JSON list of C-alpha atoms and ligand atoms in Angstrom, two decimals:
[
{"chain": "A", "resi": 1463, "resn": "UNK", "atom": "CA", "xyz": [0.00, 0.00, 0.00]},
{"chain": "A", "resi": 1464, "resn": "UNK", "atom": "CA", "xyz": [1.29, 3.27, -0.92]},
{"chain": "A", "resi": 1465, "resn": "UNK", "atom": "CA", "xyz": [-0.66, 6.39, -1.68]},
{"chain": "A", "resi": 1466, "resn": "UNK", "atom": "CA", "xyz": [1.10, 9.28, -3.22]},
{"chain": "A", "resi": 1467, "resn": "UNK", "atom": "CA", "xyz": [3.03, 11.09, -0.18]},
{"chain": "A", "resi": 1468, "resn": "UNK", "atom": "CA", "xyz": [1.59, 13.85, -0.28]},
{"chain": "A", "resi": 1469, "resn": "UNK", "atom": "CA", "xyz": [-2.21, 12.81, 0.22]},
{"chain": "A", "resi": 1470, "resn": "UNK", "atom": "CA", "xyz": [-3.76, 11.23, 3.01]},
{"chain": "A", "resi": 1471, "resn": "UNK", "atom": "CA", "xyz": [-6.16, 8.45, 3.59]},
{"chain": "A", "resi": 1472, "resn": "UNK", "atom": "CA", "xyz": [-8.96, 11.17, 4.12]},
{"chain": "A", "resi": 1473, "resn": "UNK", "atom": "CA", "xyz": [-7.87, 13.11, 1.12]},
{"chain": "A", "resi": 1474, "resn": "UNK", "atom": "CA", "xyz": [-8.05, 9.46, -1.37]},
{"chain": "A", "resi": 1475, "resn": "UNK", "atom": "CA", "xyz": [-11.90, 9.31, 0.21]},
{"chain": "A", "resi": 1476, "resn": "UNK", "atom": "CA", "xyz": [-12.63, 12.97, -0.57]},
{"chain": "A", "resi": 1477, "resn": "UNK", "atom": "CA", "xyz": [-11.46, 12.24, -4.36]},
{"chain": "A", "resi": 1478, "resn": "UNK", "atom": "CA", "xyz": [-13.17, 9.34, -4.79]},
{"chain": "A", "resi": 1479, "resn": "UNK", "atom": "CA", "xyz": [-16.55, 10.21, -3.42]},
{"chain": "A", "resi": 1480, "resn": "UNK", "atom": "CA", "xyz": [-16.32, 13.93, -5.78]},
{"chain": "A", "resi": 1481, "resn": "UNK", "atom": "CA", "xyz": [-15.15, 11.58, -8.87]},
{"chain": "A", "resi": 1482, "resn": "UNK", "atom": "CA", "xyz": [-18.59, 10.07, -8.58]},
{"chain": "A", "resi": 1483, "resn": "UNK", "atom": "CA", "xyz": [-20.69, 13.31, -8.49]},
{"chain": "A", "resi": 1484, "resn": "UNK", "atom": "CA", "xyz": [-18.35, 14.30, -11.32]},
{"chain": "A", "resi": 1485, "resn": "UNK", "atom": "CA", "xyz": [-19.22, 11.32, -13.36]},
{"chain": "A", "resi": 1486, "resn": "UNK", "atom": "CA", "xyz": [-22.67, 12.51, -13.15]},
{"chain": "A", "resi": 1487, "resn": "UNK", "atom": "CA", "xyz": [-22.38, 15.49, -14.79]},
{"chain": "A", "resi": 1488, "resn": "UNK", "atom": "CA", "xyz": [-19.42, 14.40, -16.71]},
{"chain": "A", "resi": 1489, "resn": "UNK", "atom": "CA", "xyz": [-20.86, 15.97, -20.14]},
{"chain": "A", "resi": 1490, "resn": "UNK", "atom": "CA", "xyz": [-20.70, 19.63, -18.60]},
{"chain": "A", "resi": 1491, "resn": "UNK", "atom": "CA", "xyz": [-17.45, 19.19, -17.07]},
{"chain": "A", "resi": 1492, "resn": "UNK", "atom": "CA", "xyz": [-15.62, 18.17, -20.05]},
{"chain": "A", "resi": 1493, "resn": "UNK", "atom": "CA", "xyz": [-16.74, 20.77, -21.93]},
{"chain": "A", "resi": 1494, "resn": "UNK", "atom": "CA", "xyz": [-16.00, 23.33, -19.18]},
{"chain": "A", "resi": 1495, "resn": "UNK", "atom": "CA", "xyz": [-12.88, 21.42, -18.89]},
{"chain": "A", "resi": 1496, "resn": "UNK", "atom": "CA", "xyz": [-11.36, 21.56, -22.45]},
{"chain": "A", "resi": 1497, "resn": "UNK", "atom": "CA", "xyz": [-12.99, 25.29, -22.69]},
{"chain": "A", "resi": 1498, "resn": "UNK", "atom": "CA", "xyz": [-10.88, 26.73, -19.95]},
{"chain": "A", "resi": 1499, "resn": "UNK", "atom": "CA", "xyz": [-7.78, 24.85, -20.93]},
{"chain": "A", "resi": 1500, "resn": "UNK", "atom": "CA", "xyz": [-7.47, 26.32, -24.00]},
{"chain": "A", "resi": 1501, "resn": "UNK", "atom": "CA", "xyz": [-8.22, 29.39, -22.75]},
{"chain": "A", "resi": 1502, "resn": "UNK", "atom": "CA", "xyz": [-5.38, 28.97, -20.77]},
{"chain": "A", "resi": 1503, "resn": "UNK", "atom": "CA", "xyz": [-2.99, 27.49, -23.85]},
{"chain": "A", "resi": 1504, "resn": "UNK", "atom": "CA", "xyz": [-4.93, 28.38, -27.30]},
{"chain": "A", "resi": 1505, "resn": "UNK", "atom": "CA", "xyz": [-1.98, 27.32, -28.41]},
{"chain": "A", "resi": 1506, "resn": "UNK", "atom": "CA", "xyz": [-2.03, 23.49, -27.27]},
{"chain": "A", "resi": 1507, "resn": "UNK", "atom": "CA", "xyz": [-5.55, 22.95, -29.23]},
{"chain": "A", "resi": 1508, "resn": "UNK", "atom": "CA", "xyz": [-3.49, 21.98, -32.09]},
{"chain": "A", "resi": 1509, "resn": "UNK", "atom": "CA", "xyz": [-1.45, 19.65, -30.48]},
{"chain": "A", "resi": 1510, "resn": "UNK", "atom": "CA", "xyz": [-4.67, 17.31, -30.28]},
{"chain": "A", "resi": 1511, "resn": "UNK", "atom": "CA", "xyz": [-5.33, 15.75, -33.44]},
{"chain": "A", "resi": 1512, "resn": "UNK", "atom": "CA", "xyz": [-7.81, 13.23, -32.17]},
{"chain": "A", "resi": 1513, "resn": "UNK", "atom": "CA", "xyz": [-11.32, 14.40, -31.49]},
{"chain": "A", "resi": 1514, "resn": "UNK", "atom": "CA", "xyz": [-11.81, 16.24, -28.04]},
{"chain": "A", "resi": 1515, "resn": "UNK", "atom": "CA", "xyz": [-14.78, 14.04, -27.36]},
{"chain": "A", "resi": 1516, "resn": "UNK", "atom": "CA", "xyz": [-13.00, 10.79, -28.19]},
{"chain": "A", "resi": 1517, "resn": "UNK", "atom": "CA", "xyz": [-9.46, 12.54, -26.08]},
{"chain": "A", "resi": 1518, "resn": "UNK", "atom": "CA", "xyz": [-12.07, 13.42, -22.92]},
{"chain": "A", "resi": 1519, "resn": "UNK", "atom": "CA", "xyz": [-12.77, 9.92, -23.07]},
{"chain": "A", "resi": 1520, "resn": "UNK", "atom": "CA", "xyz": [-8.85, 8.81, -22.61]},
{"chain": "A", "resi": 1521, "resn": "UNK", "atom": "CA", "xyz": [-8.31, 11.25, -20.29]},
{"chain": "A", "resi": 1522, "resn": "UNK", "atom": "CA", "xyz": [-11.49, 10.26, -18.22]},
{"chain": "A", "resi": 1523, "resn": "UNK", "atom": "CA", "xyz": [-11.12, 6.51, -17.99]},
{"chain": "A", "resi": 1524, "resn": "UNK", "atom": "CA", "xyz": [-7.09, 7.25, -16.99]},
{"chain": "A", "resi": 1525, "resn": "UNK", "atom": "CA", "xyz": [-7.89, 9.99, -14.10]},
{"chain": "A", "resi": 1526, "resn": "UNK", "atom": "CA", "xyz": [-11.11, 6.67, -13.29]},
{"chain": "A", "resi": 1527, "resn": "UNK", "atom": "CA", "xyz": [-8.19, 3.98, -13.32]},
{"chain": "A", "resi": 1528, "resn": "UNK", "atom": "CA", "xyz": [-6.03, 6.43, -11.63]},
{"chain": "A", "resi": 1529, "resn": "UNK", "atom": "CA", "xyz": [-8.10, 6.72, -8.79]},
{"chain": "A", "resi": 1530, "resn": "UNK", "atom": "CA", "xyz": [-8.88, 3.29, -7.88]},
{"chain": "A", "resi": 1531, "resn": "UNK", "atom": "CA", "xyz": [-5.32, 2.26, -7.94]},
{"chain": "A", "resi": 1532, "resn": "UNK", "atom": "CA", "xyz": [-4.73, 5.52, -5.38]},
{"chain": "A", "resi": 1533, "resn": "UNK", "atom": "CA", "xyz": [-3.22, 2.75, -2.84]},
{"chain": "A", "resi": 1534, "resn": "UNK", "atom": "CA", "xyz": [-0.97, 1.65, -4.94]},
{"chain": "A", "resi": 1535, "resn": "UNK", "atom": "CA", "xyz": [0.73, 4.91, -6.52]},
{"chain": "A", "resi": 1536, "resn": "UNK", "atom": "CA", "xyz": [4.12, 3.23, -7.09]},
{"chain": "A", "resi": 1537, "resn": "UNK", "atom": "CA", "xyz": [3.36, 0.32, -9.31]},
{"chain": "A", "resi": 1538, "resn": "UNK", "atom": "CA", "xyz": [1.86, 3.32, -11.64]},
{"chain": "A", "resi": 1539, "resn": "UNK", "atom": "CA", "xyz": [4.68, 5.30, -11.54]},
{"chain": "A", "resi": 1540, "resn": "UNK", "atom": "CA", "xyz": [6.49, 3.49, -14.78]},
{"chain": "A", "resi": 1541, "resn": "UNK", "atom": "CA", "xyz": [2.80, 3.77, -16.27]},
{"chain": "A", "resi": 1542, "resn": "UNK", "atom": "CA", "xyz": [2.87, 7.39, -15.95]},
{"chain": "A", "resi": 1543, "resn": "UNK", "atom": "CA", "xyz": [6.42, 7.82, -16.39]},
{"chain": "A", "resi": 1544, "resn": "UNK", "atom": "CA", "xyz": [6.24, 6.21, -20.56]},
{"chain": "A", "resi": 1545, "resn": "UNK", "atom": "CA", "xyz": [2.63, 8.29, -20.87]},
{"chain": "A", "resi": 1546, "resn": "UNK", "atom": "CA", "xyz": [4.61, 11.79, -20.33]},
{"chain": "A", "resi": 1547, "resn": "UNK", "atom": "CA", "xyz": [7.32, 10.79, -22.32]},
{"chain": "A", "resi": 1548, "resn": "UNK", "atom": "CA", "xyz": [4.27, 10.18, -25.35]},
{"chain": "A", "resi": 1549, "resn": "UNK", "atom": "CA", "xyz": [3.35, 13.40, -24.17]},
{"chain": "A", "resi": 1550, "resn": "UNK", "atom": "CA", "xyz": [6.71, 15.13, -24.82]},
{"chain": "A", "resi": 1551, "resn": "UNK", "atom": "CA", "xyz": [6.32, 13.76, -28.05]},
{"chain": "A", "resi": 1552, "resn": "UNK", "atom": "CA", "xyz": [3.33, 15.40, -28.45]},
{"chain": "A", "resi": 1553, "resn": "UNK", "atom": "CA", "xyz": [4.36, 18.75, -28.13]},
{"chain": "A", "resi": 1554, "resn": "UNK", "atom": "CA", "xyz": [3.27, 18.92, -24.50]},
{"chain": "A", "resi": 1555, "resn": "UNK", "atom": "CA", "xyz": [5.31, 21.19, -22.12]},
{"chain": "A", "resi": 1556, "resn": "UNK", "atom": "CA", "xyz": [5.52, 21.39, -18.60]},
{"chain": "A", "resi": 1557, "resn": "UNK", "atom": "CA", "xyz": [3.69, 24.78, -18.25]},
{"chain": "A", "resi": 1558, "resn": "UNK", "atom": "CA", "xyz": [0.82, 22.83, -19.75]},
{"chain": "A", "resi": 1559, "resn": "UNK", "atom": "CA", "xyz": [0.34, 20.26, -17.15]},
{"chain": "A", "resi": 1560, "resn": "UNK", "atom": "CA", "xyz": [-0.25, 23.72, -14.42]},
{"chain": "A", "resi": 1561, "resn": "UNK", "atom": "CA", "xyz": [-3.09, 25.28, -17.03]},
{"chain": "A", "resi": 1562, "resn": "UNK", "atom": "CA", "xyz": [-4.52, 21.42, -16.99]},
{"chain": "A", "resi": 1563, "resn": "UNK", "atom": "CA", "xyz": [-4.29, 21.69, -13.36]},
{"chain": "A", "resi": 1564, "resn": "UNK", "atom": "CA", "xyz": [-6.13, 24.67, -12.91]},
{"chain": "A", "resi": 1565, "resn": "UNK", "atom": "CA", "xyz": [-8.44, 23.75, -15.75]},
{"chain": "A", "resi": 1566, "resn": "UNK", "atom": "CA", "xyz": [-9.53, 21.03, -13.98]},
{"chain": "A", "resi": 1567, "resn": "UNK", "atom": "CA", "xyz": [-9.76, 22.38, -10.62]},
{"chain": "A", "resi": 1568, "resn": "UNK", "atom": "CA", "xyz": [-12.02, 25.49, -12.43]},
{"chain": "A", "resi": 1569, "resn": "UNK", "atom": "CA", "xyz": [-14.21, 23.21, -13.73]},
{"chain": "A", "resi": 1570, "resn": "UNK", "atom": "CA", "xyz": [-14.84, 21.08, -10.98]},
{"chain": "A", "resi": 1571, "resn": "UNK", "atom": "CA", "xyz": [-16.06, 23.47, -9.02]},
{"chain": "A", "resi": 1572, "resn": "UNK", "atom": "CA", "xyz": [-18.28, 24.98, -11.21]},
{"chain": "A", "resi": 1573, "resn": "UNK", "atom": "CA", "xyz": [-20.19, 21.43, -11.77]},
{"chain": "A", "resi": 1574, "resn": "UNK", "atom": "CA", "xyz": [-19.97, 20.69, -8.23]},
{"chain": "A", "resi": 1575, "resn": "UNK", "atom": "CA", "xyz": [-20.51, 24.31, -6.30]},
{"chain": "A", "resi": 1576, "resn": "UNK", "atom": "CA", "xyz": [-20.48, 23.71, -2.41]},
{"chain": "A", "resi": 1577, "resn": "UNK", "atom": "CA", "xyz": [-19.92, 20.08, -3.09]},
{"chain": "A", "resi": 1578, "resn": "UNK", "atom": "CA", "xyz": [-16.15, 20.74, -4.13]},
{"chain": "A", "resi": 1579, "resn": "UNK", "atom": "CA", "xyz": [-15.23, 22.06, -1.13]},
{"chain": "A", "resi": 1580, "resn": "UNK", "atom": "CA", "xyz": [-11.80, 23.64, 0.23]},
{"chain": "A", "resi": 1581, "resn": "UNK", "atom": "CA", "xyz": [-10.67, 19.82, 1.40]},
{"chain": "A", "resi": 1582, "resn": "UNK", "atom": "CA", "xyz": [-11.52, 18.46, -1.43]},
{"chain": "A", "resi": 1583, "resn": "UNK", "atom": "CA", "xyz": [-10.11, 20.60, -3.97]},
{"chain": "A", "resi": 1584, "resn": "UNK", "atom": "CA", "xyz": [-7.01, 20.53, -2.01]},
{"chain": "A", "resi": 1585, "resn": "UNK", "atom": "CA", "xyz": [-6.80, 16.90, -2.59]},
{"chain": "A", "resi": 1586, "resn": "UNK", "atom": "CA", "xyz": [-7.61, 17.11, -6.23]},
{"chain": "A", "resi": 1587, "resn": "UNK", "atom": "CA", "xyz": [-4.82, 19.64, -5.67]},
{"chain": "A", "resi": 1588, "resn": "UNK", "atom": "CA", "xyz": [-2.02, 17.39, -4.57]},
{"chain": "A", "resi": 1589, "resn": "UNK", "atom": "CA", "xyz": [-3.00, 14.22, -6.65]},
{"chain": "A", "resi": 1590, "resn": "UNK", "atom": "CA", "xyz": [-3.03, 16.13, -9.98]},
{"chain": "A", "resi": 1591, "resn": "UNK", "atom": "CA", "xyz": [0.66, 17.68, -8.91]},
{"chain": "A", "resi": 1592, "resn": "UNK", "atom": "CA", "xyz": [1.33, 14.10, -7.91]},
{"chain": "A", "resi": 1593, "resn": "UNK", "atom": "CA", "xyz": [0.34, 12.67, -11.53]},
{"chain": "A", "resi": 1594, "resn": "UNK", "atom": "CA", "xyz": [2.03, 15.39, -13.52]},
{"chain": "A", "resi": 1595, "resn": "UNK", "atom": "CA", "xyz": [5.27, 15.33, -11.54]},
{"chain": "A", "resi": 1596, "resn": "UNK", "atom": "CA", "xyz": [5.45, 11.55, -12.19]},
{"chain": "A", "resi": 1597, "resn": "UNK", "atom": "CA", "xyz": [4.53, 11.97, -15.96]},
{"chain": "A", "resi": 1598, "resn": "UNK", "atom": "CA", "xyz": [7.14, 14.74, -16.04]},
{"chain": "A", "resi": 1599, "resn": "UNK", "atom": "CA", "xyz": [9.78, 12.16, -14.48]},
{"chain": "A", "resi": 1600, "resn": "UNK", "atom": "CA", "xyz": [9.10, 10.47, -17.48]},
{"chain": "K", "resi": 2864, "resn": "HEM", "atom": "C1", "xyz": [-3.09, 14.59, -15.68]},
{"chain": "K", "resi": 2864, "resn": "HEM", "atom": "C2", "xyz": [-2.32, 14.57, -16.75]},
{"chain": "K", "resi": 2864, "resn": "HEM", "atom": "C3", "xyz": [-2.71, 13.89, -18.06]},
{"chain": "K", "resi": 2864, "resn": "HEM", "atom": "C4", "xyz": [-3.29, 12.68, -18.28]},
{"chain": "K", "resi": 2864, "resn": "HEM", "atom": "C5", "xyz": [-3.75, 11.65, -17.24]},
{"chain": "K", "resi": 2864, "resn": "HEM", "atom": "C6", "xyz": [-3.41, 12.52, -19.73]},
{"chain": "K", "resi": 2864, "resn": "HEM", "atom": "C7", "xyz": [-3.95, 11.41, -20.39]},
{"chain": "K", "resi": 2864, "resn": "HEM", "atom": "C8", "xyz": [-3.82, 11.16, -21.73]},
{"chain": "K", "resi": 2864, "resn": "HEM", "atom": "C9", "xyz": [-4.08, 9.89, -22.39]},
{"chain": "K", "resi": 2864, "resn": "HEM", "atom": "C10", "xyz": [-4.56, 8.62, -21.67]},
{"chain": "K", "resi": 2864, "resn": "HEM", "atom": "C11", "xyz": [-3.83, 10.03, -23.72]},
{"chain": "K", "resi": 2864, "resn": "HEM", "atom": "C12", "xyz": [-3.94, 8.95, -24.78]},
{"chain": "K", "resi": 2864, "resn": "HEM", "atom": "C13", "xyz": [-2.62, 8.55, -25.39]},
{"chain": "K", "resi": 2864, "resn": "HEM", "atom": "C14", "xyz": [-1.49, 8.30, -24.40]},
{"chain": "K", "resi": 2864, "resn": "HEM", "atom": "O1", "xyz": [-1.66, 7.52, -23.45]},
{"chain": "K", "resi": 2864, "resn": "HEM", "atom": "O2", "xyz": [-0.41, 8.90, -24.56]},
{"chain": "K", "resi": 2864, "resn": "HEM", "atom": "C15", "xyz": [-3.38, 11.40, -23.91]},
{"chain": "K", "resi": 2864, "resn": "HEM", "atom": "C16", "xyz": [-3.02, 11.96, -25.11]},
{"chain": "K", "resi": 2864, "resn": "HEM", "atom": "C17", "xyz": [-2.76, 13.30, -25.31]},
{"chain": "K", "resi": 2864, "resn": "HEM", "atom": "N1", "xyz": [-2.67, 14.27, -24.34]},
{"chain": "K", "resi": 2864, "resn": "HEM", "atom": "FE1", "xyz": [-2.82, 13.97, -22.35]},
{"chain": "K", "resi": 2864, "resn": "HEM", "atom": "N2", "xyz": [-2.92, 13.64, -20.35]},
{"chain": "K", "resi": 2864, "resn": "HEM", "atom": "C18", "xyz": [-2.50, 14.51, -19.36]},
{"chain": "K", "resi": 2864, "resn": "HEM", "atom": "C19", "xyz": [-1.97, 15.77, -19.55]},
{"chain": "K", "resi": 2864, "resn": "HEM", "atom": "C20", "xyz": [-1.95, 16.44, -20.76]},
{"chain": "K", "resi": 2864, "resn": "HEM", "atom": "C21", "xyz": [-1.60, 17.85, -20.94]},
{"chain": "K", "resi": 2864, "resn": "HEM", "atom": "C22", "xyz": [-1.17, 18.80, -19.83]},
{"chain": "K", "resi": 2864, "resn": "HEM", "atom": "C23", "xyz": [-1.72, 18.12, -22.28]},
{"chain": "K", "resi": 2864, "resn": "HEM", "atom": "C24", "xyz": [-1.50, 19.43, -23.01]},
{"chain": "K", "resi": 2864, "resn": "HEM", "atom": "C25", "xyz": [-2.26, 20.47, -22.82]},
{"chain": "K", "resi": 2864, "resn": "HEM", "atom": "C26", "xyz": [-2.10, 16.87, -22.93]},
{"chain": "K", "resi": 2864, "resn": "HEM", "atom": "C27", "xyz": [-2.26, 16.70, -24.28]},
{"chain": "K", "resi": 2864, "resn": "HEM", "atom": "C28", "xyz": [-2.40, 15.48, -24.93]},
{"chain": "K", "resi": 2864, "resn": "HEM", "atom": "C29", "xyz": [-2.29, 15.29, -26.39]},
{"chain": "K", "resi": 2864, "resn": "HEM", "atom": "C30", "xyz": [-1.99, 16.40, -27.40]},
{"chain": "K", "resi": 2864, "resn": "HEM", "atom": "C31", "xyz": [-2.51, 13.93, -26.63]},
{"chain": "K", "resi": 2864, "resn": "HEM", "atom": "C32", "xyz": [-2.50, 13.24, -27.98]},
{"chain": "K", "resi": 2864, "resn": "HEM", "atom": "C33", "xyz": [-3.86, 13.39, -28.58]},
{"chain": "K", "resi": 2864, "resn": "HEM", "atom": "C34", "xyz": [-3.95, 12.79, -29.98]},
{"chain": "K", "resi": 2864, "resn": "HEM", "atom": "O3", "xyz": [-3.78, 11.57, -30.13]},
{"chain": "K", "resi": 2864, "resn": "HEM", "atom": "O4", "xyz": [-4.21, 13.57, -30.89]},
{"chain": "K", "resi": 2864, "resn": "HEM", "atom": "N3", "xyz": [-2.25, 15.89, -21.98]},
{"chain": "K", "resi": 2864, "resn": "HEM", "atom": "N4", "xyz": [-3.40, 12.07, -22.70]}
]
């Protein structure tokens, strides 16, 4: 069992119970998602050649997977360390993975309001930092 270091038991809970109210309204989020990003990086729109629909999906069902192997952070490490290298070869940069970040954390909160509360975003917080460090590693 190992969790990322920087997130608590309490903090895993808090993600996984808001990824489920985010599944619900998974539609909205996606598109507030991908609207803020590349309002962040209008640039980085071009790096996608796949749809964003079909990309959401990727990125959706890794962040899912992601989350239920939370306990064990280390066996994903190598996973995440090949996907940023990919993502290097995509044309990503590391300034992208903060406007993804903050994307994110934007559009979580306006889907989920008083239910993505200062704890949990906190956690989102460190486990997104945690992912993107690791894929940067890479
Ligand atoms: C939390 C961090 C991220 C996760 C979990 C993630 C997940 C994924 C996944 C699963 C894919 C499918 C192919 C592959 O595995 O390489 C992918 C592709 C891609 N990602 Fe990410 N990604 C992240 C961050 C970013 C950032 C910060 C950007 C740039 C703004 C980005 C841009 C892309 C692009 C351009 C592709 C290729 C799309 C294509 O095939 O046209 N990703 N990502």
């Amino acid at each position: 069992m190992s969790r990322p270091a920087a997130l608590n038991a309490e903090q895993v809970e808090l993600i996984r119970s808001s990824f489920d109210l985010i599944t619900e309204y998974s539609d909205s989020v996606i598109k507030l998602f991908y609207g803020r990003l590349f309002e962040l990086e209008p640039a980085a729109r071009g790096l996608f050649k796949i749809s964003i629909p079909e990309q959401a999906k990727k990125l959706y069902d890794t962040l899912g997977l992601l989350i239920r192997s939370l306990d064990d952070f280390e066996t994903l490490r190598a996973e995440l360390a090949i996907m940023g290298r990919n993502h290097a070869g995509y044309g990503v940069l590391p300034r992208h993975y903060e406007s993804l970040r903050s994307a994110m954390l934007w559009a979580f909160g306006q889907a989920l309001g008083p239910d993505f509360d200062r704890p949990t975003r906190e956690a989102w917080f460190q486990l997104l930092t945690a992912v993107s460090t690791a894929m940067m590693e890479g």
